[in-house]
PDB file of C-alpha atoms in Angstrom:
ATOM      1  CA  GLN J   9      16.062  65.302 -29.431  1.00 86.00           C
ATOM      2  CA  SER J  10      19.412  66.782 -27.572  1.00 92.00           C
ATOM      3  CA  VAL J  11      20.851  70.353 -29.447  1.00 94.00           C
ATOM      4  CA  LEU J  12      24.527  68.380 -28.228  1.00 98.00           C
ATOM      5  CA  THR J  13      25.242  64.743 -29.624  1.00 98.00           C
ATOM      6  CA  GLN J  14      26.488  62.138 -27.594  1.00 98.00           C
ATOM      7  CA  PRO J  15      27.442  58.826 -28.346  1.00 98.00           C
ATOM      8  CA  PRO J  16      24.519  57.038 -25.898  1.00 98.00           C
ATOM      9  CA  SER J  17      26.617  54.478 -24.953  1.00 98.00           C
ATOM     10  CA  ALA J  18      30.598  53.841 -24.748  1.00 98.00           C
ATOM     11  CA  SER J  19      31.977  50.511 -22.843  1.00 97.00           C
ATOM     12  CA  GLY J  20      36.423  49.547 -21.646  1.00 97.00           C
ATOM     13  CA  THR J  21      38.430  47.488 -19.610  1.00 97.00           C
ATOM     14  CA  PRO J  22      40.297  48.504 -16.095  1.00 97.00           C
ATOM     15  CA  GLY J  23      43.181  49.813 -17.550  1.00 97.00           C
ATOM     16  CA  GLN J  24      41.290  51.338 -20.544  1.00 97.00           C
ATOM     17  CA  ARG J  25      41.501  54.784 -21.877  1.00 98.00           C
ATOM     18  CA  VAL J  26      38.567  56.023 -23.561  1.00 98.00           C
ATOM     19  CA  THR J  27      36.704  58.898 -25.285  1.00 98.00           C
ATOM     20  CA  ILE J  28      33.293  60.711 -24.925  1.00 98.00           C
ATOM     21  CA  SER J  29      32.841  63.312 -28.027  1.00 98.00           C
ATOM     22  CA  CYS J  30      30.003  65.431 -27.431  1.00 98.00           C
ATOM     23  CA  SER J  31      28.820  67.268 -30.946  1.00 98.00           C
ATOM     24  CA  GLY J  32      27.315  71.448 -31.244  1.00 98.00           C
ATOM     25  CA  SER J  33      27.441  73.540 -33.146  1.00 98.00           C
ATOM     26  CA  SER J  34      28.006  77.226 -33.967  1.00 97.00           C
ATOM     27  CA  SER J  35      25.902  78.724 -31.631  1.00 97.00           C
ATOM     28  CA  ASN J  36      26.701  76.656 -28.496  1.00 98.00           C
ATOM     29  CA  ILE J  37      29.883  74.971 -28.615  1.00 98.00           C
ATOM     30  CA  GLY J  38      31.655  76.633 -31.348  1.00 97.00           C
ATOM     31  CA  ARG J  39      31.873  79.811 -29.221  1.00 97.00           C
ATOM     32  CA  ASN J  40      31.508  78.619 -26.338  1.00 97.00           C
ATOM     33  CA  PHE J  41      32.598  76.596 -22.886  1.00 97.00           C
ATOM     34  CA  VAL J  42      32.360  73.116 -23.052  1.00 98.00           C
ATOM     35  CA  TYR J  43      31.349  70.814 -19.153  1.00 98.00           C
ATOM     36  CA  TRP J  44      31.085  68.066 -18.729  1.00 98.00           C
ATOM     37  CA  TYR J  45      28.783  66.081 -15.458  1.00 98.00           C
ATOM     38  CA  GLN J  46      29.354  61.853 -13.969  1.00 98.00           C
ATOM     39  CA  GLN J  47      26.230  60.802 -13.083  1.00 98.00           C
ATOM     40  CA  LEU J  48      27.197  57.795 -10.456  1.00 97.00           C
ATOM     41  CA  PRO J  49      23.538  55.369 -10.449  1.00 94.00           C
ATOM     42  CA  GLY J  50      21.016  56.741  -8.510  1.00 94.00           C
ATOM     43  CA  THR J  51      22.939  60.555  -7.403  1.00 97.00           C
ATOM     44  CA  ALA J  52      23.153  63.863  -8.304  1.00 98.00           C
ATOM     45  CA  PRO J  53      25.468  65.054 -10.980  1.00 98.00           C
ATOM     46  CA  LYS J  54      29.163  66.118 -10.329  1.00 98.00           C
ATOM     47  CA  LEU J  55      30.914  68.038 -11.932  1.00 98.00           C
ATOM     48  CA  LEU J  56      33.829  66.894 -13.358  1.00 98.00           C
ATOM     49  CA  ILE J  57      35.600  69.033 -16.506  1.00 98.00           C
ATOM     50  CA  PHE J  58      34.739  73.088 -16.723  1.00 97.00           C
ATOM     51  CA  ARG J  59      35.901  75.648 -19.147  1.00 96.00           C
ATOM     52  CA  ILE J  60      36.730  72.621 -21.677  1.00 94.00           C
ATOM     53  CA  ASP J  61      39.919  71.291 -20.070  1.00 96.00           C
ATOM     54  CA  GLN J  62      39.695  72.493 -15.985  1.00 97.00           C
ATOM     55  CA  ARG J  63      38.969  69.357 -13.576  1.00 97.00           C
ATOM     56  CA  PRO J  64      36.991  71.047 -10.804  1.00 96.00           C
ATOM     57  CA  SER J  65      39.795  70.203  -7.603  1.00 95.00           C
ATOM     58  CA  GLY J  66      39.147  66.401  -6.520  1.00 95.00           C
ATOM     59  CA  VAL J  67      38.672  65.637 -10.040  1.00 97.00           C
ATOM     60  CA  PRO J  68      41.436  63.022 -10.329  1.00 97.00           C
ATOM     61  CA  ASP J  69      43.506  63.879 -13.938  1.00 96.00           C
ATOM     62  CA  ARG J  70      42.856  60.037 -15.280  1.00 97.00           C
ATOM     63  CA  PHE J  71      40.178  62.361 -16.622  1.00 98.00           C
ATOM     64  CA  SER J  72      40.579  64.877 -19.684  1.00 98.00           C
ATOM     65  CA  GLY J  73      38.868  67.625 -21.388  1.00 98.00           C
ATOM     66  CA  SER J  74      39.265  69.802 -24.822  1.00 97.00           C
ATOM     67  CA  LYS J  75      37.275  70.966 -27.424  1.00 97.00           C
ATOM     68  CA  SER J  76      38.453  71.595 -31.120  1.00 97.00           C
ATOM     69  CA  GLY J  77      35.949  73.487 -33.013  1.00 97.00           C
ATOM     70  CA  THR J  78      31.997  72.373 -32.640  1.00 98.00           C
ATOM     71  CA  SER J  79      32.632  69.295 -31.345  1.00 98.00           C
ATOM     72  CA  ALA J  80      34.496  67.927 -27.414  1.00 98.00           C
ATOM     73  CA  SER J  81      35.918  64.959 -25.664  1.00 98.00           C
ATOM     74  CA  LEU J  82      36.191  63.988 -22.430  1.00 98.00           C
ATOM     75  CA  ALA J  83      39.150  61.205 -22.082  1.00 98.00           C
ATOM     76  CA  ILE J  84      39.436  59.164 -19.261  1.00 98.00           C
ATOM     77  CA  SER J  85      42.500  57.009 -18.934  1.00 97.00           C
ATOM     78  CA  GLY J  86      43.528  53.623 -16.943  1.00 97.00           C
ATOM     79  CA  LEU J  87      39.331  53.842 -16.817  1.00 98.00           C
ATOM     80  CA  ARG J  88      38.143  52.044 -13.305  1.00 97.00           C
ATOM     81  CA  SER J  89      34.900  50.009 -12.222  1.00 97.00           C
ATOM     82  CA  GLU J  90      34.017  53.139 -10.246  1.00 96.00           C
ATOM     83  CA  ASP J  91      33.897  55.899 -13.386  1.00 97.00           C
ATOM     84  CA  GLU J  92      30.947  53.708 -14.815  1.00 97.00           C
ATOM     85  CA  ALA J  93      27.950  56.188 -14.710  1.00 98.00           C
ATOM     86  CA  ASP J  94      26.417  58.290 -16.910  1.00 98.00           C
ATOM     87  CA  TYR J  95      28.069  61.551 -18.634  1.00 98.00           C
ATOM     88  CA  TYR J  96      27.357  64.746 -19.797  1.00 98.00           C
ATOM     89  CA  CYS J  97      27.995  66.754 -21.906  1.00 98.00           C
ATOM     90  CA  ALA J  98      26.613  71.310 -21.519  1.00 98.00           C
ATOM     91  CA  ALA J  99      27.626  73.880 -23.414  1.00 98.00           C
ATOM     92  CA  TRP J 100      26.162  77.522 -23.703  1.00 98.00           C
ATOM     93  CA  ASP J 101      24.019  78.362 -26.316  1.00 98.00           C
ATOM     94  CA  ASP J 102      23.879  81.824 -27.466  1.00 97.00           C
ATOM     95  CA  SER J 103      20.815  80.986 -29.933  1.00 97.00           C
ATOM     96  CA  LEU J 104      19.090  79.429 -27.958  1.00 97.00           C
ATOM     97  CA  SER J 105      19.435  81.732 -25.093  1.00 97.00           C
ATOM     98  CA  GLY J 106      19.904  79.057 -21.877  1.00 97.00           C
ATOM     99  CA  ALA J 107      22.875  75.530 -21.434  1.00 98.00           C
ATOM    100  CA  VAL J 108      22.112  72.521 -23.600  1.00 98.00           C
ATOM    101  CA  PHE J 109      22.859  69.115 -22.447  1.00 98.00           C
ATOM    102  CA  GLY J 110      24.095  66.211 -24.894  1.00 98.00           C
ATOM    103  CA  GLY J 111      21.776  63.488 -24.160  1.00 98.00           C
ATOM    104  CA  GLY J 112      23.784  61.420 -22.153  1.00 98.00           C
ATOM    105  CA  THR J 113      26.749  58.684 -22.740  1.00 98.00           C
ATOM    106  CA  GLN J 114      26.161  55.491 -20.068  1.00 98.00           C
ATOM    107  CA  LEU J 115      30.000  54.310 -19.690  1.00 98.00           C
ATOM    108  CA  THR J 116      30.481  50.280 -19.396  1.00 97.00           C
ATOM    109  CA  VAL J 117      34.263  48.902 -17.904  1.00 97.00           C
ATOM    110  CA  LEU J 118      33.909  45.498 -19.063  1.00 93.00           C
TER     111      LEU J 118
ATOM    112  CA  GLU Y  25      31.106  72.850   2.290  1.00 95.00           C
ATOM    113  CA  VAL Y  26      28.421  74.144  -0.033  1.00 97.00           C
ATOM    114  CA  ARG Y  27      24.995  72.335   0.128  1.00 98.00           C
ATOM    115  CA  LEU Y  28      22.221  72.592  -1.360  1.00 98.00           C
ATOM    116  CA  VAL Y  29      18.714  71.283   0.476  1.00 98.00           C
ATOM    117  CA  GLU Y  30      15.584  70.807  -2.191  1.00 98.00           C
ATOM    118  CA  SER Y  31      11.928  70.523  -0.968  1.00 98.00           C
ATOM    119  CA  GLY Y  32       8.506  71.271  -1.962  1.00 98.00           C
ATOM    120  CA  GLY Y  33       8.182  68.696  -4.579  1.00 98.00           C
ATOM    121  CA  GLY Y  34       5.289  66.206  -4.905  1.00 98.00           C
ATOM    122  CA  LEU Y  35       2.511  64.393  -6.936  1.00 98.00           C
ATOM    123  CA  VAL Y  36       0.274  67.279  -8.513  1.00 98.00           C
ATOM    124  CA  GLN Y  37      -2.356  66.773 -10.714  1.00 98.00           C
ATOM    125  CA  PRO Y  38      -1.893  68.094 -14.133  1.00 98.00           C
ATOM    126  CA  GLY Y  39      -3.959  71.630 -14.652  1.00 98.00           C
ATOM    127  CA  GLY Y  40      -1.765  72.252 -10.840  1.00 98.00           C
ATOM    128  CA  SER Y  41       1.368  74.306  -9.532  1.00 98.00           C
ATOM    129  CA  LEU Y  42       3.807  73.678  -7.338  1.00 98.00           C
ATOM    130  CA  ARG Y  43       6.682  75.793  -5.901  1.00 98.00           C
ATOM    131  CA  LEU Y  44       9.886  74.259  -5.535  1.00 98.00           C
ATOM    132  CA  SER Y  45      12.798  76.026  -2.564  1.00 98.00           C
ATOM    133  CA  CYS Y  46      16.572  75.547  -2.838  1.00 98.00           C
ATOM    134  CA  ALA Y  47      18.276  76.001   0.362  1.00 98.00           C
ATOM    135  CA  ALA Y  48      21.989  77.218  -0.037  1.00 98.00           C
ATOM    136  CA  SER Y  49      24.622  76.841   1.966  1.00 98.00           C
ATOM    137  CA  GLY Y  50      28.467  76.996   2.431  1.00 98.00           C
ATOM    138  CA  PHE Y  51      28.966  79.577  -0.191  1.00 97.00           C
ATOM    139  CA  THR Y  52      28.173  83.094  -0.568  1.00 97.00           C
ATOM    140  CA  PHE Y  53      24.931  82.792  -2.470  1.00 98.00           C
ATOM    141  CA  SER Y  54      25.116  86.203  -3.320  1.00 98.00           C
ATOM    142  CA  SER Y  55      27.767  85.339  -5.444  1.00 97.00           C
ATOM    143  CA  TYR Y  56      26.240  83.100  -7.734  1.00 98.00           C
ATOM    144  CA  TRP Y  57      24.487  82.576 -10.598  1.00 98.00           C
ATOM    145  CA  MET Y  58      21.738  79.830  -9.809  1.00 98.00           C
ATOM    146  CA  ASN Y  59      20.244  77.701 -12.097  1.00 98.00           C
ATOM    147  CA  TRP Y  60      17.419  74.515 -12.111  1.00 98.00           C
ATOM    148  CA  VAL Y  61      18.022  70.862 -14.026  1.00 98.00           C
ATOM    149  CA  ARG Y  62      15.243  68.471 -14.290  1.00 98.00           C
ATOM    150  CA  GLN Y  63      15.733  64.434 -15.116  1.00 98.00           C
ATOM    151  CA  ALA Y  64      12.864  62.653 -16.559  1.00 98.00           C
ATOM    152  CA  PRO Y  65      12.658  59.528 -14.718  1.00 97.00           C
ATOM    153  CA  GLY Y  66      15.140  57.480 -16.831  1.00 96.00           C
ATOM    154  CA  LYS Y  67      15.775  60.430 -19.058  1.00 97.00           C
ATOM    155  CA  GLY Y  68      19.092  62.693 -19.973  1.00 98.00           C
ATOM    156  CA  LEU Y  69      19.613  66.245 -17.647  1.00 98.00           C
ATOM    157  CA  GLU Y  70      17.136  69.117 -18.990  1.00 98.00           C
ATOM    158  CA  TRP Y  71      18.353  72.408 -18.016  1.00 98.00           C
ATOM    159  CA  VAL Y  72      15.136  74.001 -17.115  1.00 98.00           C
ATOM    160  CA  ALA Y  73      15.823  78.006 -16.035  1.00 98.00           C
ATOM    161  CA  ASN Y  74      18.950  80.043 -14.145  1.00 98.00           C
ATOM    162  CA  ILE Y  75      18.676  84.189 -12.304  1.00 98.00           C
ATOM    163  CA  ASN Y  76      21.491  85.642 -11.671  1.00 98.00           C
ATOM    164  CA  GLN Y  77      23.324  87.160  -8.742  1.00 98.00           C
ATOM    165  CA  ASP Y  78      21.127  90.076  -8.338  1.00 96.00           C
ATOM    166  CA  GLY Y  79      18.168  88.154 -10.547  1.00 97.00           C
ATOM    167  CA  SER Y  80      18.451  90.714 -12.641  1.00 98.00           C
ATOM    168  CA  GLU Y  81      18.603  88.451 -15.832  1.00 98.00           C
ATOM    169  CA  ILE Y  82      16.715  85.269 -15.992  1.00 98.00           C
ATOM    170  CA  TYR Y  83      17.161  82.482 -18.334  1.00 98.00           C
ATOM    171  CA  TYR Y  84      14.158  79.532 -19.243  1.00 98.00           C
ATOM    172  CA  VAL Y  85      14.429  76.777 -22.162  1.00 98.00           C
ATOM    173  CA  ASP Y  86      11.535  77.290 -23.918  1.00 97.00           C
ATOM    174  CA  SER Y  87       9.353  74.293 -22.990  1.00 96.00           C
ATOM    175  CA  VAL Y  88       8.832  76.202 -19.255  1.00 97.00           C
ATOM    176  CA  ASN Y  89       8.759  79.723 -20.367  1.00 94.00           C
ATOM    177  CA  GLY Y  90       5.738  81.655 -19.154  1.00 95.00           C
ATOM    178  CA  ARG Y  91       4.650  78.562 -16.508  1.00 98.00           C
ATOM    179  CA  PHE Y  92       7.621  78.585 -14.375  1.00 98.00           C
ATOM    180  CA  THR Y  93       9.006  80.987 -12.948  1.00 98.00           C
ATOM    181  CA  ILE Y  94      12.746  81.264 -11.315  1.00 98.00           C
ATOM    182  CA  SER Y  95      13.311  83.672  -8.511  1.00 98.00           C
ATOM    183  CA  ARG Y  96      15.860  84.390  -5.970  1.00 98.00           C
ATOM    184  CA  ASP Y  97      15.729  85.805  -1.856  1.00 98.00           C
ATOM    185  CA  ASN Y  98      19.864  86.854  -1.046  1.00 98.00           C
ATOM    186  CA  ALA Y  99      18.770  87.681   2.726  1.00 98.00           C
ATOM    187  CA  LYS Y 100      17.679  83.768   2.892  1.00 98.00           C
ATOM    188  CA  ASN Y 101      19.179  82.341   0.629  1.00 98.00           C
ATOM    189  CA  SER Y 102      17.089  79.859  -1.299  1.00 98.00           C
ATOM    190  CA  VAL Y 103      16.673  80.129  -4.521  1.00 98.00           C
ATOM    191  CA  TYR Y 104      12.532  79.321  -6.356  1.00 98.00           C
ATOM    192  CA  LEU Y 105      10.479  77.924  -8.467  1.00 98.00           C
ATOM    193  CA  GLN Y 106       7.026  78.185  -9.426  1.00 98.00           C
ATOM    194  CA  LEU Y 107       5.423  75.945 -11.655  1.00 98.00           C
ATOM    195  CA  SER Y 108       2.251  76.075 -12.889  1.00 98.00           C
ATOM    196  CA  SER Y 109       0.791  74.840 -15.694  1.00 98.00           C
ATOM    197  CA  LEU Y 110       1.849  71.316 -14.904  1.00 98.00           C
ATOM    198  CA  THR Y 111       1.500  68.482 -17.381  1.00 98.00           C
ATOM    199  CA  ALA Y 112       2.706  65.188 -17.370  1.00 98.00           C
ATOM    200  CA  GLU Y 113       6.184  66.185 -19.176  1.00 97.00           C
ATOM    201  CA  ASP Y 114       6.845  67.992 -16.277  1.00 98.00           C
ATOM    202  CA  THR Y 115       7.581  64.703 -14.062  1.00 98.00           C
ATOM    203  CA  ALA Y 116      10.524  64.453 -13.035  1.00 98.00           C
ATOM    204  CA  VAL Y 117      13.432  64.978 -10.760  1.00 98.00           C
ATOM    205  CA  TYR Y 118      13.923  69.232 -10.151  1.00 98.00           C
ATOM    206  CA  TYR Y 119      17.760  69.715  -9.058  1.00 98.00           C
ATOM    207  CA  CYS Y 120      19.065  73.085  -7.968  1.00 98.00           C
ATOM    208  CA  ALA Y 121      22.878  74.132  -8.497  1.00 98.00           C
ATOM    209  CA  ARG Y 122      24.794  76.424  -8.057  1.00 98.00           C
ATOM    210  CA  GLY Y 123      26.625  78.713 -11.060  1.00 96.00           C
ATOM    211  CA  SER Y 124      30.208  77.472 -12.148  1.00 94.00           C
ATOM    212  CA  ASP Y 125      32.852  79.840 -12.948  1.00 87.00           C
ATOM    213  CA  THR Y 126      29.924  81.073 -15.039  1.00 91.00           C
ATOM    214  CA  ALA Y 127      26.135  80.856 -15.206  1.00 95.00           C
ATOM    215  CA  MET Y 128      26.904  76.816 -15.650  1.00 97.00           C
ATOM    216  CA  PRO Y 129      25.654  75.267 -13.157  1.00 97.00           C
ATOM    217  CA  GLY Y 130      28.845  73.586 -10.737  1.00 97.00           C
ATOM    218  CA  GLU Y 131      27.212  72.408  -7.367  1.00 97.00           C
ATOM    219  CA  TRP Y 132      24.550  70.269  -7.310  1.00 98.00           C
ATOM    220  CA  GLY Y 133      21.459  69.445  -4.741  1.00 98.00           C
ATOM    221  CA  GLN Y 134      20.322  65.912  -4.052  1.00 98.00           C
ATOM    222  CA  GLY Y 135      17.117  66.998  -6.023  1.00 98.00           C
ATOM    223  CA  THR Y 136      12.317  67.189  -5.577  1.00 98.00           C
ATOM    224  CA  LEU Y 137      11.001  64.793  -6.943  1.00 98.00           C
ATOM    225  CA  VAL Y 138       7.327  66.243  -9.080  1.00 98.00           C
ATOM    226  CA  THR Y 139       4.941  63.785 -10.131  1.00 98.00           C
ATOM    227  CA  VAL Y 140       2.489  65.247 -12.461  1.00 98.00           C
ATOM    228  CA  SER Y 141      -0.848  63.165 -12.155  1.00 97.00           C
ATOM    229  CA  SER Y 142      -4.414  62.230 -12.308  1.00 95.00           C
TER     230      SER Y 142
END
């Protein structure tokens, strides 16, 4: 059971906008930055969003992050077939004194 | 270009030990937190441990505390993870990840597979 809760799956058609949620608590998302990672099949994870809503250079602006209270969201607009991957949220947890991840959301592009 | 190369994985018997290494290049190693994150076969990501720039701050996930030890050698641009008292539940790909703007993982290596089995 992961500390951060994500839906196990999501789907959309090309061009659509999809949102992936991440629910936490006051000890993690509620007081710390949220990070999002993309893991394409058979590859290492890649940082997609840092500090809630910041994109590393090279990440398309189709990807955006937000946070409200103890929950966060990743939005992908203009969905493309190459976006098919697993997506993970993460944050530092002050109570656990460690980083925590969501269980991951498998995104399917129909 | 940031490059992180893990090594040291392999097959080990339950109760055994292993030392993982991560060689870093392409950035000022001594300026960053370093993390180890693992992924069991077919499962999600689990953060394992991290260490700050000079090794004075170290954190572990509860499930490995007392069994795993993270360390770094800034002169060799390397971070290590000593694994001991291994069980089947420790079977996973272990990723080395540089801290991003904070201690949280940013850039990732390709991982090294640790299999605990008799």
